[in-house]
Tab-separated table of C-alpha atoms (C1' of nucleotides) in Angstrom:
chain	number	residue	atom	x	y	z
A	28	UNK	CA	-6.446	34.039	13.195
A	29	UNK	CA	-8.045	31.861	10.570
A	30	UNK	CA	-6.283	29.408	8.288
A	31	UNK	CA	-7.289	26.923	5.629
A	32	UNK	CA	-5.590	23.588	5.262
A	33	UNK	CA	-5.673	21.061	2.435
A	34	UNK	CA	-4.467	17.460	2.159
A	35	UNK	CA	-3.793	15.769	-1.176
A	36	UNK	CA	-2.226	12.501	-2.274
A	37	UNK	CA	-0.382	13.890	-5.284
A	38	UNK	CA	1.083	10.614	-6.680
A	39	UNK	CA	4.448	12.157	-7.683
A	40	UNK	CA	5.137	15.774	-6.761
A	41	UNK	CA	7.652	16.138	-9.595
A	42	UNK	CA	5.368	14.834	-12.356
A	43	UNK	CA	2.527	16.965	-11.004
A	44	UNK	CA	4.378	20.126	-9.976
A	45	UNK	CA	2.055	22.038	-12.304
A	46	UNK	CA	-1.070	20.705	-10.604
A	47	UNK	CA	0.307	21.566	-7.169
A	48	UNK	CA	0.956	25.115	-8.380
A	49	UNK	CA	-2.546	25.269	-9.887
A	50	UNK	CA	-4.053	24.315	-6.520
A	51	UNK	CA	-1.844	26.835	-4.729
A	52	UNK	CA	-2.889	29.602	-7.116
A	53	UNK	CA	-6.582	28.840	-7.441
A	54	UNK	CA	-7.445	27.610	-3.950
A	55	UNK	CA	-4.560	29.112	-1.958
A	56	UNK	CA	-4.787	27.065	1.244
A	57	UNK	CA	-2.481	28.460	3.948
A	58	UNK	CA	-1.136	24.960	4.534
A	59	UNK	CA	-0.913	22.158	1.965
A	60	UNK	CA	-0.085	18.583	3.005
A	61	UNK	CA	0.989	16.169	0.271
A	62	UNK	CA	1.421	12.403	0.293
A	63	UNK	CA	3.043	10.007	-2.187
A	64	UNK	CA	5.525	12.646	-3.301
A	65	UNK	CA	7.670	9.770	-4.632
A	66	UNK	CA	10.754	11.938	-4.374
A	67	UNK	CA	13.792	12.431	-2.186
A	68	UNK	CA	13.353	15.687	-0.230
A	69	UNK	CA	16.206	17.403	-2.088
A	70	UNK	CA	14.482	16.828	-5.439
A	71	UNK	CA	11.130	18.357	-4.460
A	72	UNK	CA	10.634	21.394	-6.776
A	73	UNK	CA	10.582	24.007	-3.992
A	74	UNK	CA	11.290	27.135	-5.992
A	75	UNK	CA	7.953	27.352	-7.768
A	76	UNK	CA	6.093	26.783	-4.531
A	77	UNK	CA	8.106	29.458	-2.732
A	78	UNK	CA	7.227	31.972	-5.441
A	79	UNK	CA	3.566	31.394	-4.609
A	80	UNK	CA	4.149	32.179	-0.940
A	81	UNK	CA	4.779	28.716	0.443
A	82	UNK	CA	8.089	29.590	2.022
A	83	UNK	CA	8.050	26.930	4.731
A	84	UNK	CA	8.336	23.174	4.259
A	85	UNK	CA	8.812	20.086	6.352
A	86	UNK	CA	9.178	16.774	4.512
A	87	UNK	CA	10.390	13.214	4.482
A	88	UNK	CA	11.171	11.492	1.221
A	89	UNK	CA	12.688	8.499	-0.488
A	90	UNK	CA	13.337	7.455	-4.053
A	91	UNK	CA	10.324	6.221	-5.997
A	92	UNK	CA	7.884	5.463	-3.181
A	93	UNK	CA	5.945	7.144	-0.372
A	94	UNK	CA	7.063	10.610	0.735
A	95	UNK	CA	5.167	13.284	2.706
A	96	UNK	CA	5.513	17.067	2.738
A	97	UNK	CA	3.824	20.055	4.368
A	98	UNK	CA	4.016	23.427	2.589
A	99	UNK	CA	2.976	26.503	4.549
A	100	UNK	CA	2.550	30.234	4.045
A	101	UNK	CA	2.495	30.509	7.844
A	102	UNK	CA	5.850	30.169	9.636
A	103	UNK	CA	6.276	26.509	10.587
A	104	UNK	CA	8.973	24.443	12.252
A	105	UNK	CA	9.558	20.731	12.084
A	106	UNK	CA	8.039	18.910	15.040
A	107	UNK	CA	8.897	15.237	14.437
A	108	UNK	CA	8.830	12.342	11.978
A	109	UNK	CA	8.171	8.709	12.839
A	110	UNK	CA	8.751	5.416	11.073
A	111	UNK	CA	5.829	3.509	12.569
A	112	UNK	CA	6.029	-0.287	12.172
A	113	UNK	CA	9.736	0.166	11.305
A	114	UNK	CA	9.150	-0.164	7.581
A	115	UNK	CA	11.916	2.256	6.649
A	116	UNK	CA	9.309	4.263	4.703
A	117	UNK	CA	8.775	8.052	4.527
A	118	UNK	CA	5.160	8.054	5.675
A	119	UNK	CA	4.946	10.695	8.419
A	120	UNK	CA	6.111	14.184	9.185
A	121	UNK	CA	4.787	16.794	11.610
A	122	UNK	CA	5.221	20.561	11.753
A	123	UNK	CA	4.156	23.185	14.277
A	124	UNK	CA	2.768	26.511	13.056
A	125	UNK	CA	3.641	29.788	14.774
A	126	UNK	CA	0.124	29.815	16.266
A	127	UNK	CA	1.059	26.655	18.194
A	128	UNK	CA	-0.986	24.204	16.120
A	129	UNK	CA	0.820	20.957	15.271
A	130	UNK	CA	0.008	19.219	11.990
A	131	UNK	CA	0.648	15.498	11.536
A	132	UNK	CA	0.784	14.414	7.898
A	133	UNK	CA	0.389	10.649	7.295
A	134	UNK	CA	0.542	8.231	4.410
A	135	UNK	CA	-0.734	4.966	5.916
A	136	UNK	CA	0.333	1.768	4.066
A	137	UNK	CA	-2.226	0.699	1.450
A	138	UNK	CA	-2.098	-2.907	2.640
A	139	UNK	CA	-1.993	-5.020	-0.536
A	140	UNK	CA	-4.916	-6.911	-2.037
A	141	UNK	CA	-6.102	-9.456	0.544
A	142	UNK	CA	-7.462	-8.290	3.941
A	143	UNK	CA	-5.852	-11.143	5.886
A	144	UNK	CA	-2.472	-10.800	7.597
A	145	UNK	CA	-1.949	-14.591	7.509
A	146	UNK	CA	-1.663	-14.632	3.730
A	147	UNK	CA	-0.729	-11.012	2.991
A	148	UNK	CA	2.261	-9.508	4.767
A	149	UNK	CA	1.384	-6.007	3.564
A	150	UNK	CA	-1.975	-6.110	5.304
A	151	UNK	CA	-0.224	-7.086	8.532
A	152	UNK	CA	2.105	-4.097	8.125
A	153	UNK	CA	-0.890	-1.794	7.659
A	154	UNK	CA	-2.506	-3.063	10.876
A	155	UNK	CA	0.806	-2.800	12.747
A	156	UNK	CA	1.293	0.745	11.473
A	157	UNK	CA	-2.146	1.743	12.809
A	158	UNK	CA	-1.473	0.005	16.129
A	159	UNK	CA	1.746	1.959	16.589
A	160	UNK	CA	-0.048	5.191	15.679
A	161	UNK	CA	-2.598	4.325	18.362
A	162	UNK	CA	0.062	3.652	20.993
A	163	UNK	CA	1.903	6.855	20.109
A	164	UNK	CA	-1.177	9.035	20.601
A	165	UNK	CA	-2.222	7.113	23.703
A	166	UNK	CA	1.172	7.664	25.370
A	167	UNK	CA	0.786	11.431	25.274
A	168	UNK	CA	-2.568	13.033	24.484
A	169	UNK	CA	-2.109	15.349	21.497
A	170	UNK	CA	-3.232	18.955	22.013
A	171	UNK	CA	-3.928	21.759	19.552
A	172	UNK	CA	-3.244	19.234	16.814
A	173	UNK	CA	-4.516	18.358	13.359
A	174	UNK	CA	-3.963	14.961	11.738
A	175	UNK	CA	-4.349	14.688	7.991
A	176	UNK	CA	-3.436	12.402	5.198
A	177	UNK	CA	-4.129	9.432	2.988
A	178	UNK	CA	-5.106	6.961	5.704
A	179	UNK	CA	-6.049	4.370	3.067
A	180	UNK	CA	-9.221	3.455	4.978
A	181	UNK	CA	-12.809	4.507	4.237
A	182	UNK	CA	-14.415	3.927	7.652
A	183	UNK	CA	-18.119	4.656	7.127
A	184	UNK	CA	-20.738	2.951	4.994
A	185	UNK	CA	-21.284	6.242	3.197
A	186	UNK	CA	-17.535	6.638	2.595
A	187	UNK	CA	-17.694	4.018	-0.178
A	188	UNK	CA	-19.829	3.448	-3.262
A	189	UNK	CA	-21.030	0.064	-1.969
A	190	UNK	CA	-20.579	-0.951	1.658
A	191	UNK	CA	-21.677	-4.505	0.909
A	192	UNK	CA	-19.412	-5.032	-2.084
A	193	UNK	CA	-16.360	-3.587	-0.343
A	194	UNK	CA	-16.517	-5.444	2.975
A	195	UNK	CA	-13.786	-7.831	1.814
A	196	UNK	CA	-11.851	-5.193	-0.114
A	197	UNK	CA	-8.766	-3.667	1.507
A	198	UNK	CA	-9.581	-0.090	2.649
A	199	UNK	CA	-13.067	-0.966	3.921
A	200	UNK	CA	-12.564	-4.331	5.715
A	201	UNK	CA	-13.967	-4.338	9.280
A	202	UNK	CA	-10.633	-5.190	10.971
A	203	UNK	CA	-8.835	-2.149	9.540
A	204	UNK	CA	-11.795	0.154	10.223
A	205	UNK	CA	-11.589	-1.079	13.827
A	206	UNK	CA	-7.873	-0.277	13.952
A	207	UNK	CA	-8.567	3.214	12.595
A	208	UNK	CA	-11.227	3.807	15.255
A	209	UNK	CA	-8.768	2.661	17.958
A	210	UNK	CA	-6.228	5.212	16.690
A	211	UNK	CA	-8.897	7.907	16.706
A	212	UNK	CA	-9.990	7.130	20.246
A	213	UNK	CA	-6.416	7.014	21.543
A	214	UNK	CA	-5.838	10.641	20.536
A	215	UNK	CA	-9.470	11.743	21.093
A	216	UNK	CA	-9.387	12.796	17.437
A	217	UNK	CA	-12.507	14.310	15.872
A	218	UNK	CA	-13.263	13.585	12.202
A	219	UNK	CA	-13.576	17.176	10.996
A	220	UNK	CA	-14.782	16.303	7.497
A	221	UNK	CA	-17.723	14.349	8.885
A	222	UNK	CA	-18.342	16.912	11.630
A	223	UNK	CA	-18.964	19.428	8.836
A	224	UNK	CA	-20.589	17.030	6.340
A	225	UNK	CA	-22.368	14.459	8.530
A	226	UNK	CA	-24.668	13.043	5.874
A	227	UNK	CA	-24.343	11.516	2.441
A	228	UNK	CA	-21.880	9.764	0.178
A	229	UNK	CA	-18.477	11.431	0.210
A	230	UNK	CA	-15.351	10.300	-1.648
A	231	UNK	CA	-11.798	11.581	-2.125
A	232	UNK	CA	-10.379	8.816	-4.355
A	233	UNK	CA	-11.446	7.234	-7.628
A	234	UNK	CA	-9.392	4.441	-9.216
A	235	UNK	CA	-7.463	5.101	-12.411
A	236	UNK	CA	-8.791	1.761	-13.653
A	237	UNK	CA	-12.426	2.788	-14.013
A	238	UNK	CA	-13.496	3.450	-17.587
A	239	UNK	CA	-15.237	6.692	-16.612
A	240	UNK	CA	-14.486	7.591	-13.002
A	241	UNK	CA	-16.941	10.509	-12.954
A	242	UNK	CA	-19.946	8.681	-14.396
A	243	UNK	CA	-19.283	5.396	-12.574
A	244	UNK	CA	-18.499	7.327	-9.364
A	245	UNK	CA	-17.155	4.260	-7.573
A	246	UNK	CA	-15.193	6.296	-5.046
A	247	UNK	CA	-13.905	5.935	-1.513
A	248	UNK	CA	-13.114	8.504	1.209
A	249	UNK	CA	-9.499	7.596	1.969
A	250	UNK	CA	-8.209	11.097	2.769
A	251	UNK	CA	-8.980	12.592	6.150
A	252	UNK	CA	-8.736	15.688	8.333
A	253	UNK	CA	-8.939	15.129	12.085
A	254	UNK	CA	-8.418	17.543	14.985
A	255	UNK	CA	-8.124	17.360	18.762
A	256	UNK	CA	-11.176	18.437	20.842
A	257	UNK	CA	-9.536	21.693	21.991
A	258	UNK	CA	-9.681	23.060	18.425
A	259	UNK	CA	-12.328	20.868	16.750
A	260	UNK	CA	-15.110	23.426	17.260
A	261	UNK	CA	-12.981	26.029	15.468
A	262	UNK	CA	-13.239	23.979	12.261
A	263	UNK	CA	-15.669	24.640	9.432
A	264	UNK	CA	-15.935	24.806	5.673
A	265	UNK	CA	-14.853	21.230	4.910
A	266	UNK	CA	-14.973	20.196	1.256
A	267	UNK	CA	-13.517	17.832	-1.315
A	268	UNK	CA	-12.274	19.476	-4.514
A	269	UNK	CA	-13.683	16.788	-6.791
A	270	UNK	CA	-12.888	18.897	-9.862
A	271	UNK	CA	-9.161	18.229	-9.330
A	272	UNK	CA	-9.745	14.547	-10.149
A	273	UNK	CA	-10.751	15.751	-13.622
A	274	UNK	CA	-7.689	17.934	-14.236
A	275	UNK	CA	-5.239	16.937	-16.954
A	276	UNK	CA	-2.989	14.021	-15.945
A	277	UNK	CA	-4.641	13.963	-12.494
A	278	UNK	CA	-3.788	12.249	-9.268
A	279	UNK	CA	-6.298	9.510	-8.422
A	280	UNK	CA	-7.023	11.454	-5.200
A	281	UNK	CA	-8.828	14.796	-4.824
A	282	UNK	CA	-7.745	17.381	-2.231
A	283	UNK	CA	-9.709	17.699	1.023
A	284	UNK	CA	-10.026	21.104	2.766
A	285	UNK	CA	-10.945	22.494	6.174
A	286	UNK	CA	-10.735	25.949	7.739
A	287	UNK	CA	-9.898	26.676	11.390
A	288	UNK	CA	-10.786	29.970	13.150
A	289	UNK	CA	-8.436	30.199	16.108
B	13	DA	C1'	-12.559	-14.664	-11.435
B	14	DT	C1'	-10.243	-11.270	-13.952
B	15	DG	C1'	-8.463	-7.096	-15.598
B	16	DG	C1'	-8.704	-2.647	-16.005
B	17	DT	C1'	-4.525	2.343	-15.328
B	18	DA	C1'	-0.649	4.973	-13.476
B	19	DG	C1'	4.374	6.169	-11.569
B	20	DT	C1'	9.137	5.024	-11.190
B	21	DG	C1'	12.707	3.878	-13.936
B	22	DA	C1'	14.047	0.763	-17.163
B	23	DA	C1'	12.040	-4.886	-14.778
B	24	DA	C1'	9.239	-5.359	-11.271
B	25	DC	C1'	7.186	-3.323	-7.784
B	26	DT	C1'	3.471	-0.488	-5.658
B	27	DA	C1'	-0.960	1.446	-5.618
DNA sequence: ATGGTAGTGAAACTA
């Protein structure tokens, strides 16, 4: 079977229910992973999504902040949910599809403004979160698994509009990129987006604060799709739906897609 | 060096 998966930081699933439905109707991924739902699970507007065929959901939520959800047209059961770094935040949930593929959906802490844990507690929490992710995947090698989400790190030079100017900016600082690579290695994860699109500038996020995000194009690739080696060669068709950043009342993130032929 | 915008929820926090 073949299935298409998308990951999108929606920045409020209730405010942007209409945009989620638009994506479901126009792009129709089999599985849609959302981050920053900013909603308790019981207030997620399920009905409209169900009508479009997304009859399965696993989610974790809280009031006002964070929140992750996976919507699927394919039968899916909850696998697990972890509170890495013990922040008490809804930042991870995992589901297993009926084909045996497990999907981990993450919203990694943004990490505040200063890339130094000595002066910025939030940056320390981000590094600790990544370290615990690493240890979790090192303890038991994930198999037939996909990891997606807003990882809040743009690891490569061509994942940002200016490598040089962002070296001291949280999301592209060397220490956090190192932590992300450690997490990747621990689970033998393959970066599917860059497997499919190995060359060139590629972004999934553009700040709300830019005067003209499209013309300025000062983006970063913060949203990722990874897979374990046993299914990584089944992946193809990766893309970023940049157009969604230009929709009315948009999220500051664009959805990222990949297709798996299994 | 600063401020620019957005969401939640009704001030201050987070991004």
